[in-house]
Amino acid sequence: MTSDASRRAASWVWAGITFAGLAVIAVAQVGLAHEGEVRGSLRSTDLYNTKLGATVLDTRLDAEGEFSYFTLGSTYRGYHLSDTHYNPRGIEVPQPIMKHRYAEFRVDSLGPAGSIFLRAGHFFATFDRGLTLRSFEDVDLEKDTALDGILGEYQVGGVKLSGLSGKATERVSDIQYNEHRLSGGRVVVAREGLVSVAASALARETERHDKERALPAALSKFYDTVLGGEAELWLGPTHLVGDFAHRQGDYYPDLRQGKLGGHAGYVSGTVSTQWLTLLGEYKQYWRFTDLLVNPPTCVREHLSTLMNRTTHVVDLADERGYLAEGTLTVLKDTPITFSASEARKANRDLAHWEMFGQLERPITDLVGTTWGGAWSREYSGGGLTEYKTGMLEGQVTPQSGKGVDFGFGLQTVEEHPKPVFNNYLGSLTFYPTDAITLSAVAEGTNQDGLKQNVWVYGEVGVNVAEGLDASIGGGSERGGKKCSGGVCYTEPEFTGVRLRFSKSF
């Protein structure tokens, strides 16, 4: 049996186990006075691209059942393409597959003996600030680094012990993928609200596979270890964090073997008062790229669409820099936020800098506004791209409560030595009733060389019942980069009709 067939067979076995377990739990729930619980969510996004005449059916089901100290759960993903050349999410097909399946045992209170948590199957875990380990999922950005194995945690008083062993797969191309295996542990000693210290250790193995040929060990097998430590301190209105990790061994991103050291460091400090909040962060990353790490970016995360698209992507192989941010509230209900960030290479060459300012100001009791601006540069390959972005967002809330949200954005882009161009964006959202939402987004650009320069998309959303939402939208969307928590995803342009559905239970 091939490895792919083995994985499919294992998935169906787990499916049978999960559904059988859920059935048992459901029966127990009825028979034992509702002491058990079955919960989950179903969501579906269906596309019809009118330009290409292609459809995409994308469905996700998360379900778990809990009875007493035990929980069984799974996640299924159905992703059907009418045309394999149109794959807007860029994920591997065919689907459906069982993305996650797990079994848990949890006792939150053992009296003076503490608490215990065990999980077999897929799990997520974070050691320190993500320098040593961060396994997580961001559904909207198609990022999933779930580990498949065993996770155990035990806590008594201010001491917490964690141990794990698992594997994760990283797609490199249509024919190559990396299989990551790791095992390790973490210990945390804390006194709530005062001080916390932690130490972590991991042994990691990465093997690169090629579906068409066998790779030699010099190009396919890599081993390294990571040691990390973290400390937190609370001093009245001040919060301090220090985190450091050291890596030793092979370095698979460069396909290099040998004793190649790497390190990651992060420090931050926050001061909060009634009128002023200050944040300072510093990072230093060297030869630390890995699927299963996701440290702080020291880059401001923007909520506005145009600013978010210019978010700097951190290079964990070689980057150091800072973020300084403050919020000042002198006038009531009028916070002013300002920030500056910079990133450089080890040789001191600039990689990024940004300055940002934002003012929130109510115009009347019924109208609130947010004004913001950002100026940034990205340096790459001896060139630079400069962005200047301004935005206005507001809310109109009449006494009837049926409000309107609006937004405008203007961005100037200069890709030296190419001509300067502008991007424009406007949005409007209306809430005619508590159950209906009407929204529209219009975007334009005068950038040369594009097949399309104007995009308009409208959507109607309905809250059908408690926990049940549906929407239908149509038009065209520009797409572009979307970023969150240091993870970025490029969403393609879309012209057509989109149906969305979500139900929680």
Coordinates of C-alpha atoms in Angstrom, one line a residue:
M1 CA 0.0 0.0 0.0
T2 CA 1.4 3.4 -1.0
S3 CA 1.9 6.1 1.7
D4 CA -0.9 8.2 0.2
A5 CA -3.3 5.2 0.3
S6 CA -2.1 4.5 3.9
R7 CA -2.9 8.0 4.9
R8 CA -6.4 7.8 3.3
A9 CA -7.0 4.5 5.0
A10 CA -5.9 5.9 8.4
S11 CA -8.2 8.9 7.9
W12 CA -11.2 6.7 7.3
V13 CA -10.4 4.5 10.3
W14 CA -10.2 7.7 12.4
A15 CA -13.5 8.8 10.8
G16 CA -15.1 5.6 11.9
I17 CA -13.7 5.9 15.4
T18 CA -14.8 9.5 15.7
F19 CA -18.3 8.9 14.5
A20 CA -18.7 5.8 16.6
G21 CA -17.5 7.8 19.6
L22 CA -19.8 10.7 18.8
A23 CA -22.7 8.2 18.6
V24 CA -21.8 6.7 21.9
I25 CA -21.6 10.2 23.5
A26 CA -24.9 11.3 21.9
V27 CA -26.6 8.2 23.4
A28 CA -24.9 8.8 26.8
Q29 CA -26.0 12.4 26.6
V30 CA -29.7 11.4 26.3
G31 CA -29.4 8.6 28.8
L32 CA -27.5 10.4 31.5
A33 CA -29.5 13.6 31.9
H34 CA -27.6 15.7 29.4
E35 CA -24.3 15.3 31.1
G36 CA -22.6 14.9 27.8
E37 CA -22.3 17.5 25.0
V38 CA -21.9 17.5 21.3
R39 CA -20.8 20.7 19.6
G40 CA -19.3 22.0 16.4
S41 CA -19.7 24.2 13.4
L42 CA -20.4 23.7 9.7
R43 CA -19.4 26.4 7.1
S44 CA -19.4 26.4 3.4
T45 CA -18.1 28.8 0.7
D46 CA -19.2 28.1 -2.9
L47 CA -17.9 30.1 -5.8
Y48 CA -18.9 30.5 -9.4
N49 CA -16.2 32.3 -11.5
T50 CA -18.1 33.8 -14.4
K51 CA -14.9 34.7 -16.3
L52 CA -13.7 31.1 -16.3
G53 CA -17.0 29.3 -16.0
A54 CA -15.5 27.4 -13.1
T55 CA -17.0 26.5 -9.7
V56 CA -15.5 25.7 -6.3
L57 CA -17.3 24.0 -3.5
D58 CA -15.5 24.5 -0.2
T59 CA -17.0 23.0 3.0
R60 CA -15.5 22.5 6.5
L61 CA -17.1 20.6 9.4
D62 CA -15.7 20.8 12.9
A63 CA -17.3 18.5 15.5
E64 CA -16.5 17.2 18.9
G65 CA -18.3 15.3 21.6
E66 CA -17.5 15.6 25.3
F67 CA -18.6 13.3 28.1
S68 CA -17.2 13.5 31.6
Y69 CA -13.4 13.8 31.2
F70 CA -13.2 12.6 27.6
T71 CA -13.5 14.4 24.3
L72 CA -13.4 13.1 20.7
G73 CA -13.2 15.5 17.8
S74 CA -12.5 15.8 14.1
T75 CA -12.3 18.3 11.3
Y76 CA -13.3 17.5 7.7
R77 CA -12.6 19.6 4.7
G78 CA -14.4 19.1 1.3
Y79 CA -12.8 21.1 -1.6
H80 CA -14.2 20.3 -5.0
L81 CA -13.0 22.0 -8.2
S82 CA -14.9 21.8 -11.5
D83 CA -11.7 22.8 -13.3
T84 CA -8.4 21.8 -11.7
H85 CA -6.7 24.8 -13.3
Y86 CA -8.8 27.1 -11.1
N87 CA -7.7 26.6 -7.5
P88 CA -8.2 29.9 -5.7
R89 CA -7.2 28.6 -2.3
G90 CA -4.1 27.0 -3.7
I91 CA -4.4 23.8 -1.6
E92 CA -3.7 20.3 -2.6
V93 CA -6.5 18.3 -4.3
P94 CA -8.3 16.0 -4.4
Q95 CA -10.4 16.4 -1.3
P96 CA -12.3 15.6 0.9
I97 CA -9.9 14.7 3.7
M98 CA -10.0 14.5 7.4
K99 CA -7.8 17.4 8.4
H100 CA -7.8 16.8 12.2
R101 CA -8.9 14.0 14.5
Y102 CA -8.1 13.8 18.2
A103 CA -9.0 12.3 21.5
E104 CA -8.6 14.2 24.8
F105 CA -8.6 13.4 28.5
R106 CA -8.8 16.4 30.8
V107 CA -9.2 16.8 34.6
D108 CA -9.1 20.4 35.5
S109 CA -9.1 19.9 39.3
L110 CA -7.4 17.1 41.2
G111 CA -7.4 19.1 44.4
P112 CA -3.8 19.6 45.7
A113 CA -2.6 17.2 43.0
G114 CA -3.2 19.8 40.3
S115 CA -4.7 19.2 36.8
I116 CA -3.8 17.0 33.9
F117 CA -4.5 17.1 30.1
L118 CA -3.7 14.5 27.5
R119 CA -4.4 14.6 23.8
A120 CA -3.7 12.0 21.1
G121 CA -4.1 12.9 17.4
H122 CA -3.8 16.4 16.0
F123 CA -2.9 19.2 18.4
F124 CA -1.6 22.7 18.5
A125 CA 1.1 24.0 20.9
T126 CA 3.1 27.1 21.6
F127 CA 6.4 27.2 23.6
D128 CA 7.5 30.6 24.8
R129 CA 6.4 33.4 22.4
G130 CA 6.6 31.0 19.4
L131 CA 10.4 31.2 19.1
T132 CA 10.9 27.6 20.1
L133 CA 7.6 26.2 18.8
R134 CA 4.2 27.4 17.5
S135 CA 1.9 24.9 15.9
F136 CA -1.4 26.6 14.9
E137 CA -4.1 27.0 12.3
D138 CA -5.4 30.2 10.6
V139 CA -8.4 29.1 8.5
D140 CA -8.8 32.3 6.5
L141 CA -5.1 32.4 5.5
E142 CA -4.9 28.6 4.7
K143 CA -2.2 28.1 7.3
D144 CA -2.3 24.8 9.2
T145 CA 0.7 23.4 11.0
A146 CA -1.1 21.0 13.3
L147 CA 1.1 18.3 14.8
D148 CA 0.0 14.7 14.7
G149 CA 1.1 12.8 17.8
I150 CA 0.7 13.1 21.6
L151 CA 0.6 16.1 23.9
G152 CA 0.6 16.0 27.7
E153 CA 0.3 18.8 30.3
Y154 CA 0.4 18.7 34.1
Q155 CA 0.0 21.6 36.4
V156 CA 0.2 21.9 40.1
G157 CA 0.3 25.3 41.8
G158 CA 2.5 27.6 39.9
V159 CA 4.4 24.9 38.0
K160 CA 3.3 23.6 34.6
L161 CA 5.0 20.7 32.7
S162 CA 4.4 20.0 29.0
G163 CA 5.7 17.2 26.8
L164 CA 4.9 16.3 23.2
S165 CA 5.9 14.2 20.2
G166 CA 4.5 14.7 16.8
K167 CA 4.9 15.3 13.1
A168 CA 3.7 17.8 10.5
T169 CA 3.8 17.9 6.7
E170 CA 5.0 20.9 4.7
R171 CA 4.2 21.1 1.0
V172 CA 7.1 22.3 -1.1
S173 CA 5.8 21.7 -4.6
D174 CA 3.5 19.4 -6.5
I175 CA 6.1 16.7 -6.2
Q176 CA 8.1 17.5 -3.1
Y177 CA 7.1 17.8 0.6
N178 CA 8.9 18.0 3.9
E179 CA 8.0 15.8 6.9
H180 CA 8.8 17.4 10.2
R181 CA 9.1 15.3 13.4
L182 CA 9.8 16.7 16.8
S183 CA 9.7 15.8 20.5
G184 CA 10.4 17.9 23.5
G185 CA 9.1 19.5 26.6
R186 CA 8.6 22.7 28.5
V187 CA 8.5 23.7 32.2
V188 CA 7.0 27.0 33.5
V189 CA 7.3 28.3 37.0
A190 CA 5.0 31.3 37.7
R191 CA 3.6 33.5 40.4
E192 CA 0.5 35.0 39.0
G193 CA 0.8 38.7 38.3
L194 CA 4.4 38.9 39.4
V195 CA 6.9 36.8 37.6
S196 CA 7.1 33.8 35.3
V197 CA 10.1 31.9 33.9
A198 CA 10.1 29.0 31.4
A199 CA 12.6 26.7 29.7
S200 CA 12.0 24.6 26.6
A201 CA 13.9 21.9 24.6
L202 CA 13.1 20.3 21.3
A203 CA 14.8 17.6 19.1
R204 CA 13.8 18.0 15.5
E205 CA 14.0 15.9 12.3
T206 CA 13.1 17.0 8.8
E207 CA 13.0 14.7 5.8
R208 CA 12.4 15.9 2.3
H209 CA 10.5 13.6 0.0
D210 CA 10.2 13.6 -3.8
K211 CA 7.3 11.7 -5.4
E212 CA 9.2 11.0 -8.6
R213 CA 12.7 10.0 -7.3
A214 CA 14.6 9.0 -4.2
L215 CA 16.7 11.9 -2.8
P216 CA 20.2 11.2 -1.3
A217 CA 20.5 11.6 2.4
A218 CA 22.7 14.7 2.0
L219 CA 19.7 16.5 0.4
S220 CA 16.8 14.9 2.4
K221 CA 17.7 14.3 6.0
F222 CA 18.2 17.1 8.6
Y223 CA 18.5 17.1 12.3
D224 CA 18.8 19.9 14.8
T225 CA 17.9 20.8 18.4
V226 CA 16.4 24.0 19.9
L227 CA 16.8 25.3 23.5
G228 CA 14.7 28.2 24.6
G229 CA 14.0 30.3 27.7
E230 CA 11.5 33.0 28.6
A231 CA 10.9 35.4 31.5
E232 CA 8.0 37.7 32.3
L233 CA 7.9 40.4 35.0
W234 CA 5.0 42.5 36.1
L235 CA 5.8 45.7 38.1
G236 CA 2.7 47.8 38.7
P237 CA 1.8 49.3 35.3
T238 CA 4.9 47.8 33.6
H239 CA 5.1 44.4 31.9
L240 CA 8.5 43.1 30.7
V241 CA 9.1 40.0 28.5
G242 CA 12.4 38.4 27.4
D243 CA 12.6 35.4 25.2
F244 CA 15.6 33.6 23.6
A245 CA 16.1 30.4 21.6
H246 CA 19.3 28.8 20.3
R247 CA 19.3 26.3 17.4
Q248 CA 22.2 23.9 16.6
G249 CA 22.5 21.3 13.8
D250 CA 21.5 21.0 10.2
Y251 CA 19.5 23.8 8.5
Y252 CA 17.0 22.4 6.1
P253 CA 15.7 25.7 4.5
D254 CA 19.2 25.9 2.8
L255 CA 19.6 22.2 2.5
R256 CA 22.8 22.4 4.5
Q257 CA 24.1 19.8 7.0
G258 CA 26.6 20.4 9.7
K259 CA 26.8 22.3 13.0
L260 CA 25.1 25.4 11.8
G261 CA 24.0 27.6 14.7
G262 CA 21.1 29.9 14.7
H263 CA 19.3 32.0 17.3
A264 CA 16.1 34.0 17.9
G265 CA 15.7 36.8 20.5
Y266 CA 12.8 38.9 21.5
V267 CA 12.3 41.5 24.2
S268 CA 9.3 43.8 24.9
G269 CA 8.1 46.3 27.5
T270 CA 4.7 47.8 28.1
V271 CA 3.7 50.7 30.3
S272 CA 0.0 51.5 30.8
T273 CA -1.4 54.5 32.6
Q274 CA -4.8 56.2 32.5
W275 CA -3.7 58.6 29.7
L276 CA -0.8 56.8 28.0
T277 CA 0.1 53.4 26.9
L278 CA 3.6 52.7 25.5
L279 CA 4.9 49.5 23.8
G280 CA 8.5 48.7 22.8
E281 CA 9.6 45.5 21.0
Y282 CA 12.9 44.3 19.6
K283 CA 13.7 41.2 17.6
Q284 CA 16.8 39.4 16.3
Y285 CA 16.5 36.4 14.1
W286 CA 19.3 34.5 12.4
R287 CA 19.1 31.2 10.6
F288 CA 15.9 30.3 12.3
T289 CA 13.3 29.6 9.6
D290 CA 11.1 26.6 10.3
L291 CA 7.6 25.5 9.6
L292 CA 6.9 25.1 13.3
V293 CA 8.0 28.5 14.6
N294 CA 6.1 31.8 14.5
P295 CA 7.8 34.4 16.7
P296 CA 6.6 38.0 17.2
T297 CA 7.0 40.2 14.1
C298 CA 7.6 43.6 15.7
V299 CA 5.5 45.0 12.9
R300 CA 2.2 46.7 13.3
E301 CA -0.9 44.8 12.2
H302 CA -3.2 47.0 10.2
L303 CA -7.0 46.4 10.0
S304 CA -7.6 48.6 7.0
T305 CA -7.3 46.7 3.7
L306 CA -4.8 48.9 1.8
M307 CA -2.5 49.2 4.8
N308 CA -2.7 45.4 5.5
R309 CA -1.5 44.6 2.0
T310 CA 1.7 46.4 2.6
T311 CA 2.5 44.5 5.8
H312 CA 6.2 43.5 6.1
V313 CA 6.9 39.8 6.0
V314 CA 9.6 38.9 8.5
D315 CA 12.7 37.0 7.3
L316 CA 13.6 34.6 10.1
A317 CA 16.8 33.7 8.3
D318 CA 18.3 37.2 8.8
E319 CA 16.4 40.1 10.4
R320 CA 16.6 42.4 13.4
G321 CA 14.5 45.4 14.2
Y322 CA 12.1 47.1 16.5
L323 CA 8.5 48.4 16.9
A324 CA 7.7 51.4 19.1
E325 CA 4.1 52.3 19.7
G326 CA 2.1 54.6 21.9
T327 CA -1.5 55.6 22.5
L328 CA -2.3 59.0 24.1
T329 CA -5.8 60.0 25.4
V330 CA -5.8 63.6 26.4
L331 CA -9.3 64.4 25.3
K332 CA -12.2 62.2 26.3
D333 CA -13.0 59.5 23.7
T334 CA -10.2 60.8 21.4
P335 CA -7.2 58.4 21.5
I336 CA -4.2 59.2 19.3
T337 CA -2.0 56.2 18.3
F338 CA 1.4 56.5 16.8
S339 CA 4.0 53.9 15.9
A340 CA 7.4 53.4 14.1
S341 CA 9.1 50.1 13.0
E342 CA 12.3 49.2 11.3
A343 CA 14.0 46.0 10.2
R344 CA 17.6 45.4 9.0
K345 CA 19.8 42.6 7.9
A346 CA 22.8 41.5 9.9
N347 CA 25.0 43.6 7.6
R348 CA 22.8 46.6 8.6
D349 CA 21.1 47.0 5.2
L350 CA 17.5 48.2 5.5
A351 CA 14.7 45.7 4.9
H352 CA 11.7 47.7 6.0
W353 CA 10.6 50.8 7.8
E354 CA 7.2 52.3 8.6
M355 CA 5.6 55.3 10.4
F356 CA 1.9 55.2 11.3
G357 CA -0.6 57.5 13.0
Q358 CA -4.2 57.2 13.9
L359 CA -6.8 59.5 15.5
E360 CA -10.3 58.3 16.7
R361 CA -12.7 61.2 17.1
P362 CA -16.5 61.3 17.5
I363 CA -18.0 64.1 15.3
T364 CA -21.4 64.0 17.2
D365 CA -23.0 61.6 19.6
L366 CA -24.2 59.6 16.6
V367 CA -21.2 59.8 14.3
G368 CA -17.7 58.4 15.1
T369 CA -14.7 58.5 12.9
T370 CA -11.2 57.0 12.7
W371 CA -8.5 58.8 10.6
G372 CA -5.2 57.1 9.8
G373 CA -2.1 57.3 7.7
A374 CA 1.0 55.2 7.1
W375 CA 4.3 55.7 5.2
S376 CA 6.5 52.7 4.6
R377 CA 9.3 51.3 2.5
E378 CA 10.2 47.8 1.5
Y379 CA 13.8 47.0 0.3
S380 CA 14.5 44.0 -1.8
G381 CA 17.1 43.0 -4.4
G382 CA 18.7 46.3 -4.4
G383 CA 15.4 48.2 -5.1
L384 CA 12.7 49.6 -2.9
T385 CA 8.9 50.1 -2.9
E386 CA 7.4 53.1 -1.1
Y387 CA 3.8 53.2 0.1
K388 CA 1.9 56.2 1.4
T389 CA -1.6 55.3 2.6
G390 CA -4.4 57.4 4.1
M391 CA -7.8 56.1 5.4
L392 CA -11.0 57.3 6.9
E393 CA -13.5 55.0 8.6
G394 CA -16.7 55.9 10.4
Q395 CA -19.9 54.7 11.9
V396 CA -23.3 56.4 11.9
T397 CA -25.6 55.1 14.6
P398 CA -29.0 56.7 14.6
Q399 CA -31.3 56.4 17.6
S400 CA -33.2 53.6 15.8
G401 CA -30.0 51.6 16.0
K402 CA -30.0 50.7 12.3
G403 CA -26.5 52.1 11.6
V404 CA -24.1 52.5 8.7
D405 CA -20.4 51.9 8.5
F406 CA -18.3 53.5 5.8
G407 CA -14.6 53.7 4.8
F408 CA -12.4 55.4 2.3
G409 CA -8.7 54.7 1.4
L410 CA -6.1 56.2 -0.9
Q411 CA -2.7 54.7 -1.4
T412 CA 0.3 56.0 -3.5
V413 CA 2.8 53.3 -4.6
E414 CA 6.2 54.0 -6.1
E415 CA 8.2 51.0 -7.2
H416 CA 11.5 52.5 -8.1
P417 CA 12.2 53.1 -11.0
K418 CA 8.7 52.3 -12.3
P419 CA 6.0 55.0 -12.6
V420 CA 4.0 56.0 -9.5
F421 CA 0.4 54.7 -9.3
N422 CA -2.5 55.1 -6.9
N423 CA -5.0 52.6 -5.3
Y424 CA -8.4 53.7 -4.2
L425 CA -10.9 51.9 -2.0
G426 CA -14.4 52.7 -0.6
S427 CA -16.7 50.5 1.5
L428 CA -20.3 50.9 2.8
T429 CA -22.2 48.6 5.2
F430 CA -25.8 49.1 6.1
Y431 CA -27.8 47.3 8.8
P432 CA -31.5 47.7 7.9
T433 CA -32.6 45.2 10.5
D434 CA -30.9 43.2 13.3
A435 CA -30.9 40.2 11.0
I436 CA -29.8 41.7 7.6
T437 CA -26.5 43.2 6.5
L438 CA -26.0 44.9 3.2
S439 CA -22.4 45.7 2.1
A440 CA -20.5 46.9 -0.9
V441 CA -16.8 47.5 -1.7
A442 CA -15.4 49.4 -4.7
E443 CA -11.7 49.5 -5.5
G444 CA -9.8 51.1 -8.4
T445 CA -6.2 51.7 -9.5
N446 CA -4.4 53.6 -12.3
Q447 CA -1.5 51.0 -12.3
D448 CA -0.3 50.3 -15.8
G449 CA -0.4 46.8 -17.3
L450 CA -3.5 45.4 -15.6
K451 CA -6.4 43.8 -17.5
Q452 CA -8.8 45.3 -15.0
N453 CA -8.6 48.6 -13.1
V454 CA -12.0 48.8 -11.3
W455 CA -13.6 46.2 -9.0
V456 CA -17.1 46.4 -7.4
Y457 CA -18.5 43.7 -5.1
G458 CA -21.8 43.6 -3.1
E459 CA -23.1 41.2 -0.6
V460 CA -26.3 40.5 1.4
G461 CA -26.0 38.7 4.7
V462 CA -28.9 37.2 6.7
N463 CA -29.0 35.9 10.2
V464 CA -31.5 33.1 9.5
A465 CA -31.7 31.9 13.1
E466 CA -29.5 31.6 16.2
G467 CA -26.2 30.2 15.1
L468 CA -27.3 30.1 11.4
D469 CA -25.9 32.7 8.9
A470 CA -26.0 32.9 5.2
S471 CA -24.9 35.4 2.5
I472 CA -24.9 35.8 -1.2
G473 CA -22.6 38.2 -3.1
G474 CA -21.6 39.1 -6.6
G475 CA -19.3 41.3 -8.6
S476 CA -15.5 41.5 -8.8
E477 CA -12.8 41.7 -6.1
R478 CA -9.2 42.7 -6.6
G479 CA -7.7 40.3 -4.2
G480 CA -4.1 40.8 -2.9
K481 CA -2.0 40.1 0.2
K482 CA -3.8 39.4 3.5
C483 CA -1.7 39.2 6.7
S484 CA -2.3 38.3 10.3
G485 CA 0.2 37.3 13.1
G486 CA 3.2 37.2 10.7
V487 CA 1.4 35.0 8.2
C488 CA 0.5 36.3 4.8
Y489 CA -1.7 34.8 2.0
T490 CA -2.2 36.1 -1.5
E491 CA -5.9 36.0 -2.4
P492 CA -6.5 35.9 -6.1
E493 CA -8.9 38.2 -8.0
F494 CA -12.4 37.0 -8.3
T495 CA -15.3 37.8 -10.6
G496 CA -18.6 36.0 -10.1
V497 CA -21.0 34.9 -7.4
R498 CA -20.2 33.7 -3.9
L499 CA -22.5 31.9 -1.5
R500 CA -21.6 31.5 2.2
F501 CA -23.2 29.5 4.9
S502 CA -22.3 28.8 8.5
K503 CA -24.0 26.9 11.3
S504 CA -22.9 26.3 14.8
F505 CA -24.4 23.6 17.0

